[in-house]
mmCIF file of C-alpha atoms and ligand atoms in Angstrom:
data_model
loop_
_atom_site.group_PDB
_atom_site.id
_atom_site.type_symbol
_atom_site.label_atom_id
_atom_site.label_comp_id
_atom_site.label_asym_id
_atom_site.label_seq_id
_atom_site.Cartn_x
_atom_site.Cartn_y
_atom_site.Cartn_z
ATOM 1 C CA UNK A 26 0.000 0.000 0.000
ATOM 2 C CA UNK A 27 1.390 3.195 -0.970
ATOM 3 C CA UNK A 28 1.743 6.104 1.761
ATOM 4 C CA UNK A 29 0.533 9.793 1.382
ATOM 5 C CA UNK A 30 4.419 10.530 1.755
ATOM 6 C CA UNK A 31 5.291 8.826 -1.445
ATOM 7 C CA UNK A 32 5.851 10.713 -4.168
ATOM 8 C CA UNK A 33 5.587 9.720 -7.687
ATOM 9 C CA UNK A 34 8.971 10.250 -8.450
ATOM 10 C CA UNK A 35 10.352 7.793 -6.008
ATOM 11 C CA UNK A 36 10.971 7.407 -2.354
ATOM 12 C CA UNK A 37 12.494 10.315 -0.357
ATOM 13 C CA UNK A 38 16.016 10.082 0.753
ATOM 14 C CA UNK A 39 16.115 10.497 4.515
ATOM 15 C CA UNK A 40 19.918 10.788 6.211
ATOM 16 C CA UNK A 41 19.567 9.767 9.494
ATOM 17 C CA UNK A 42 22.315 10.722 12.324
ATOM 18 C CA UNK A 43 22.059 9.190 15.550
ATOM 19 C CA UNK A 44 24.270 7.537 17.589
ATOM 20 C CA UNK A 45 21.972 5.579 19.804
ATOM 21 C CA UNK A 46 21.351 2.003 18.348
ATOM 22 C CA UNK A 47 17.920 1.490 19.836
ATOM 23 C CA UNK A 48 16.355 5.061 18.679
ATOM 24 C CA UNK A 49 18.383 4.710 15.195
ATOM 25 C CA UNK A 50 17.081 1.086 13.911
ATOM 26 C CA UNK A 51 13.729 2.710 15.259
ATOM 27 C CA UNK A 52 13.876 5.293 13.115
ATOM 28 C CA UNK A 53 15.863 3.290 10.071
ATOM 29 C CA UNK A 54 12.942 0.437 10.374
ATOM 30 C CA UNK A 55 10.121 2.762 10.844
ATOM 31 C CA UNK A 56 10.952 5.010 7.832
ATOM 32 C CA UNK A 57 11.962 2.217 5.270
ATOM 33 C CA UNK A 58 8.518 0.221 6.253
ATOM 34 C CA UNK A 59 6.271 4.109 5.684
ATOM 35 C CA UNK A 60 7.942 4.222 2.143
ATOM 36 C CA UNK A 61 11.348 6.531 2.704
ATOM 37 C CA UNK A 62 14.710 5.450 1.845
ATOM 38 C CA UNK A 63 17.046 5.890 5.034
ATOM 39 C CA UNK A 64 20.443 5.699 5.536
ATOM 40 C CA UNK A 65 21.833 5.641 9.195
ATOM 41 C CA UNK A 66 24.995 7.422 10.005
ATOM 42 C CA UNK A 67 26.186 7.016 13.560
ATOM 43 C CA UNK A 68 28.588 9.947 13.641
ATOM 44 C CA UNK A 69 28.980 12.975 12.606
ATOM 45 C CA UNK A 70 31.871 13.160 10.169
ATOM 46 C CA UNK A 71 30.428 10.040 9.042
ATOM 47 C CA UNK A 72 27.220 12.337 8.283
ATOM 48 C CA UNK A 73 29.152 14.764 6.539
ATOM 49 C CA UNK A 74 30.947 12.725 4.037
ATOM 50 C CA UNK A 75 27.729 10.927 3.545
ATOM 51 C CA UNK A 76 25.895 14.126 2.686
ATOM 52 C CA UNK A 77 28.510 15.203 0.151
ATOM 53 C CA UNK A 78 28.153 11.398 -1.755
ATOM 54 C CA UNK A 79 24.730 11.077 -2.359
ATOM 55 C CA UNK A 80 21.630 13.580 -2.651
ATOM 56 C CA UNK A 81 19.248 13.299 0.401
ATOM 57 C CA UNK A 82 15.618 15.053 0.679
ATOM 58 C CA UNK A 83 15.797 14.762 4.373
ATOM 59 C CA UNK A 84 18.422 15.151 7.584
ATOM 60 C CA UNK A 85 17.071 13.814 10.533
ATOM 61 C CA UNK A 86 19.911 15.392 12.692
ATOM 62 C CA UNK A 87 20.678 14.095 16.405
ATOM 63 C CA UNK A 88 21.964 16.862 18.010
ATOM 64 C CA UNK A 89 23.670 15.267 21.107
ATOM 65 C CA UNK A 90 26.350 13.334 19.712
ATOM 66 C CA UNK A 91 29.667 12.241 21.168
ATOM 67 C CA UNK A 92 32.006 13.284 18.574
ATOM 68 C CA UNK A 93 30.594 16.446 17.305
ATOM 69 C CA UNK A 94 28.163 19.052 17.795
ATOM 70 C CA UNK A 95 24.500 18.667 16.015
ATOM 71 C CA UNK A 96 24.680 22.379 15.614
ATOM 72 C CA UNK A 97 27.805 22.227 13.343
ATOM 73 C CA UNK A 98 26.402 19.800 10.853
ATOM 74 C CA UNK A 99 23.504 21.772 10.643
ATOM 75 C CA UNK A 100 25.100 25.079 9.760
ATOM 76 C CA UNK A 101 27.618 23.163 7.104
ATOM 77 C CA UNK A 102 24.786 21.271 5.240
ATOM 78 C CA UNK A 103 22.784 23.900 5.638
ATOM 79 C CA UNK A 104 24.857 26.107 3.579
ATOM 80 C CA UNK A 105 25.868 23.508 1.561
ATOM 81 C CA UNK A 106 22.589 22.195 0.581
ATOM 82 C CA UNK A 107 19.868 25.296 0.500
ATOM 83 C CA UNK A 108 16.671 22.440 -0.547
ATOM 84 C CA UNK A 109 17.927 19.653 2.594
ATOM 85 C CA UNK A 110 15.108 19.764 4.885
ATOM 86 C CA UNK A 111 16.464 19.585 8.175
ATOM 87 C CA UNK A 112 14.823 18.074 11.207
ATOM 88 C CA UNK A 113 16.788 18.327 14.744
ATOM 89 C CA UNK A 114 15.976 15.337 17.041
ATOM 90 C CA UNK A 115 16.596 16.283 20.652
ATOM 91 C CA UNK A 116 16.310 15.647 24.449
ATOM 92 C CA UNK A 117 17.241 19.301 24.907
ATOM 93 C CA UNK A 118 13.774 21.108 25.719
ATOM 94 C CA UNK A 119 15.304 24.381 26.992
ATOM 95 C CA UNK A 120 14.000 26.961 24.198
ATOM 96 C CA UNK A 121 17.825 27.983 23.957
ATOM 97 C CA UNK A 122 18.817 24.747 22.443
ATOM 98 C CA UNK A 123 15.365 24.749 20.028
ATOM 99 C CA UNK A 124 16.038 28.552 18.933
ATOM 100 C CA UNK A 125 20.107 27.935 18.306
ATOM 101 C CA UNK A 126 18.685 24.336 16.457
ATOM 102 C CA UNK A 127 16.274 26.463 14.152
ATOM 103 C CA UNK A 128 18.631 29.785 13.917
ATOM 104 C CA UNK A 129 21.554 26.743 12.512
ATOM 105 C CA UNK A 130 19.659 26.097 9.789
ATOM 106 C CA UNK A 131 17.040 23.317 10.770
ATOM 107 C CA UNK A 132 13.213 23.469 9.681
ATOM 108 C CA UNK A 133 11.730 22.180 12.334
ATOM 109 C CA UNK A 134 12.576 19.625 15.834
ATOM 110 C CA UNK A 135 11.318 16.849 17.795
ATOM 111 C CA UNK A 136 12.056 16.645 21.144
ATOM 112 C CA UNK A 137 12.820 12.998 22.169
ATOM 113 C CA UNK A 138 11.269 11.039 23.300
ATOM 114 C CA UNK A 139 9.123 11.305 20.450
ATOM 115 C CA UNK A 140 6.494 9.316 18.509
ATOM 116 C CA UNK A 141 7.148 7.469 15.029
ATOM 117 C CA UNK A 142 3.568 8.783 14.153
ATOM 118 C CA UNK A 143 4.154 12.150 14.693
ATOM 119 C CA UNK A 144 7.574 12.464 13.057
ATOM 120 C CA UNK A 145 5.997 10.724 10.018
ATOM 121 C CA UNK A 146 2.970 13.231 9.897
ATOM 122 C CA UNK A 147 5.824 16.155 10.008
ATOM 123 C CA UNK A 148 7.920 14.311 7.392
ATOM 124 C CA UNK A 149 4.453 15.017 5.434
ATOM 125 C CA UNK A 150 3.758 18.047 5.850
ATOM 126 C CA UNK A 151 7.566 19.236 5.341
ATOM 127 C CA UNK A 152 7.164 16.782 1.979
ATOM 128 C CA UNK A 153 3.717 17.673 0.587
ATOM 129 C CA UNK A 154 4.406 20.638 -1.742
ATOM 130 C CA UNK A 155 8.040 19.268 -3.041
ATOM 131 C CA UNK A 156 5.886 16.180 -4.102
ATOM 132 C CA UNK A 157 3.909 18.595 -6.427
ATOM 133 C CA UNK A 158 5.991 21.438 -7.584
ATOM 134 C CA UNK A 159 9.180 19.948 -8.687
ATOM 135 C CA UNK A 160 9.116 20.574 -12.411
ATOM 136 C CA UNK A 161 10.322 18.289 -14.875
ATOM 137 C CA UNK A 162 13.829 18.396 -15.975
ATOM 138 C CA UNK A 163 14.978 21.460 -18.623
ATOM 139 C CA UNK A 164 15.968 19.549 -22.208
ATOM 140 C CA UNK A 165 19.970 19.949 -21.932
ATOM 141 C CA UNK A 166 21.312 21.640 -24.777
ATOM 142 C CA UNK A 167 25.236 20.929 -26.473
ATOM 143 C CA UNK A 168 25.859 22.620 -29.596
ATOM 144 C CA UNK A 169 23.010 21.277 -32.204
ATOM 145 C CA UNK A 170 21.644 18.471 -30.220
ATOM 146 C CA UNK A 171 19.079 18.657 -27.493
ATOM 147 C CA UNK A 172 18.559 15.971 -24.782
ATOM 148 C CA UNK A 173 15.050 16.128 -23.540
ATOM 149 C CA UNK A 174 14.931 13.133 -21.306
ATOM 150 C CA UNK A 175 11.394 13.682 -20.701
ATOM 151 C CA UNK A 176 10.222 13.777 -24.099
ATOM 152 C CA UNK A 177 12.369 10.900 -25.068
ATOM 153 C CA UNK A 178 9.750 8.597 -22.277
ATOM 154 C CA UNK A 179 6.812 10.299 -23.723
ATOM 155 C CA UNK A 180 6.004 12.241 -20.964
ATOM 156 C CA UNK A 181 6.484 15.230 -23.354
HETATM 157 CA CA1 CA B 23 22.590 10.992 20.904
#
């Protein structure tokens, strides 16, 4: 059965970084079986490199992590990547920690411990218009010949 969160383009790419085993094959499990395409990094450099190999829709970001700060990955993919949407997981609930998440670059947090359910209903609502208003690719042009991928499936 497909979910409301996949689009027709394919599954969403969700980078996960947590270093907890039990909350990150929760999350790994629990986002592969609702239709997204995870990939769990347990550190943060780890994160980093994995961010700058492969194109991800979504960083779900744990910001208390033993060998770096949440807030520094945040702020590098963040200017790195303008279109990553960024969700910090975190057991910090002093606003402080939620305003320096948000002012690093993140879209939006979940304070742990936090439901599967209601991360996957954010995921959504983060999700719903990219599902709809990503246009089709441009025909690339070199020289005299034109490379419409689109038309060449018959979708133009
Ligand atoms: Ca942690």
């Amino acid at each position: 059965m497909r979910t409301p969160a996949a689009p027709d383009r394919g599954r969403f790419v969700v980078l996960v970084v947590e270093d907890d085993d039990i909350v990150g094959r929760h999350l790994e499990t629990g986002l592969r079986s609702n239709g997204y395409a995870p990939t769990w990094s347990h550190t943060g450099p780890g994160a980093l490199t994995e961010a700058s190999q492969a194109s991800y829709d979504v960083l779900l970001l744990d910001l208390g992590l033993p060998d770096m700060d949440g807030l520094d990955i945040a702020r590098t993919l963040r200017a790195r990547l303008p279109d990553l949407l960024i969700i910090i997981l975190t057991a910090r609930t002093d606003d402080i920690d939620v305003i320096a998440g948000l002012d690093a670059g993140a879209d939006d947090y979940l304070v742990k411990p936090f439901s599967l359910t209601i991360l996957l209903a954010r995921l959504r609502a983060h999700l719903r218009r990219r599902t709809f208003t990503s246009p089709p690719p441009e025909p690339v042009t070199l020289g005299d010949l034109v490379l419409d991928t689109v038309a060449a499936d018959g979708r133009r």
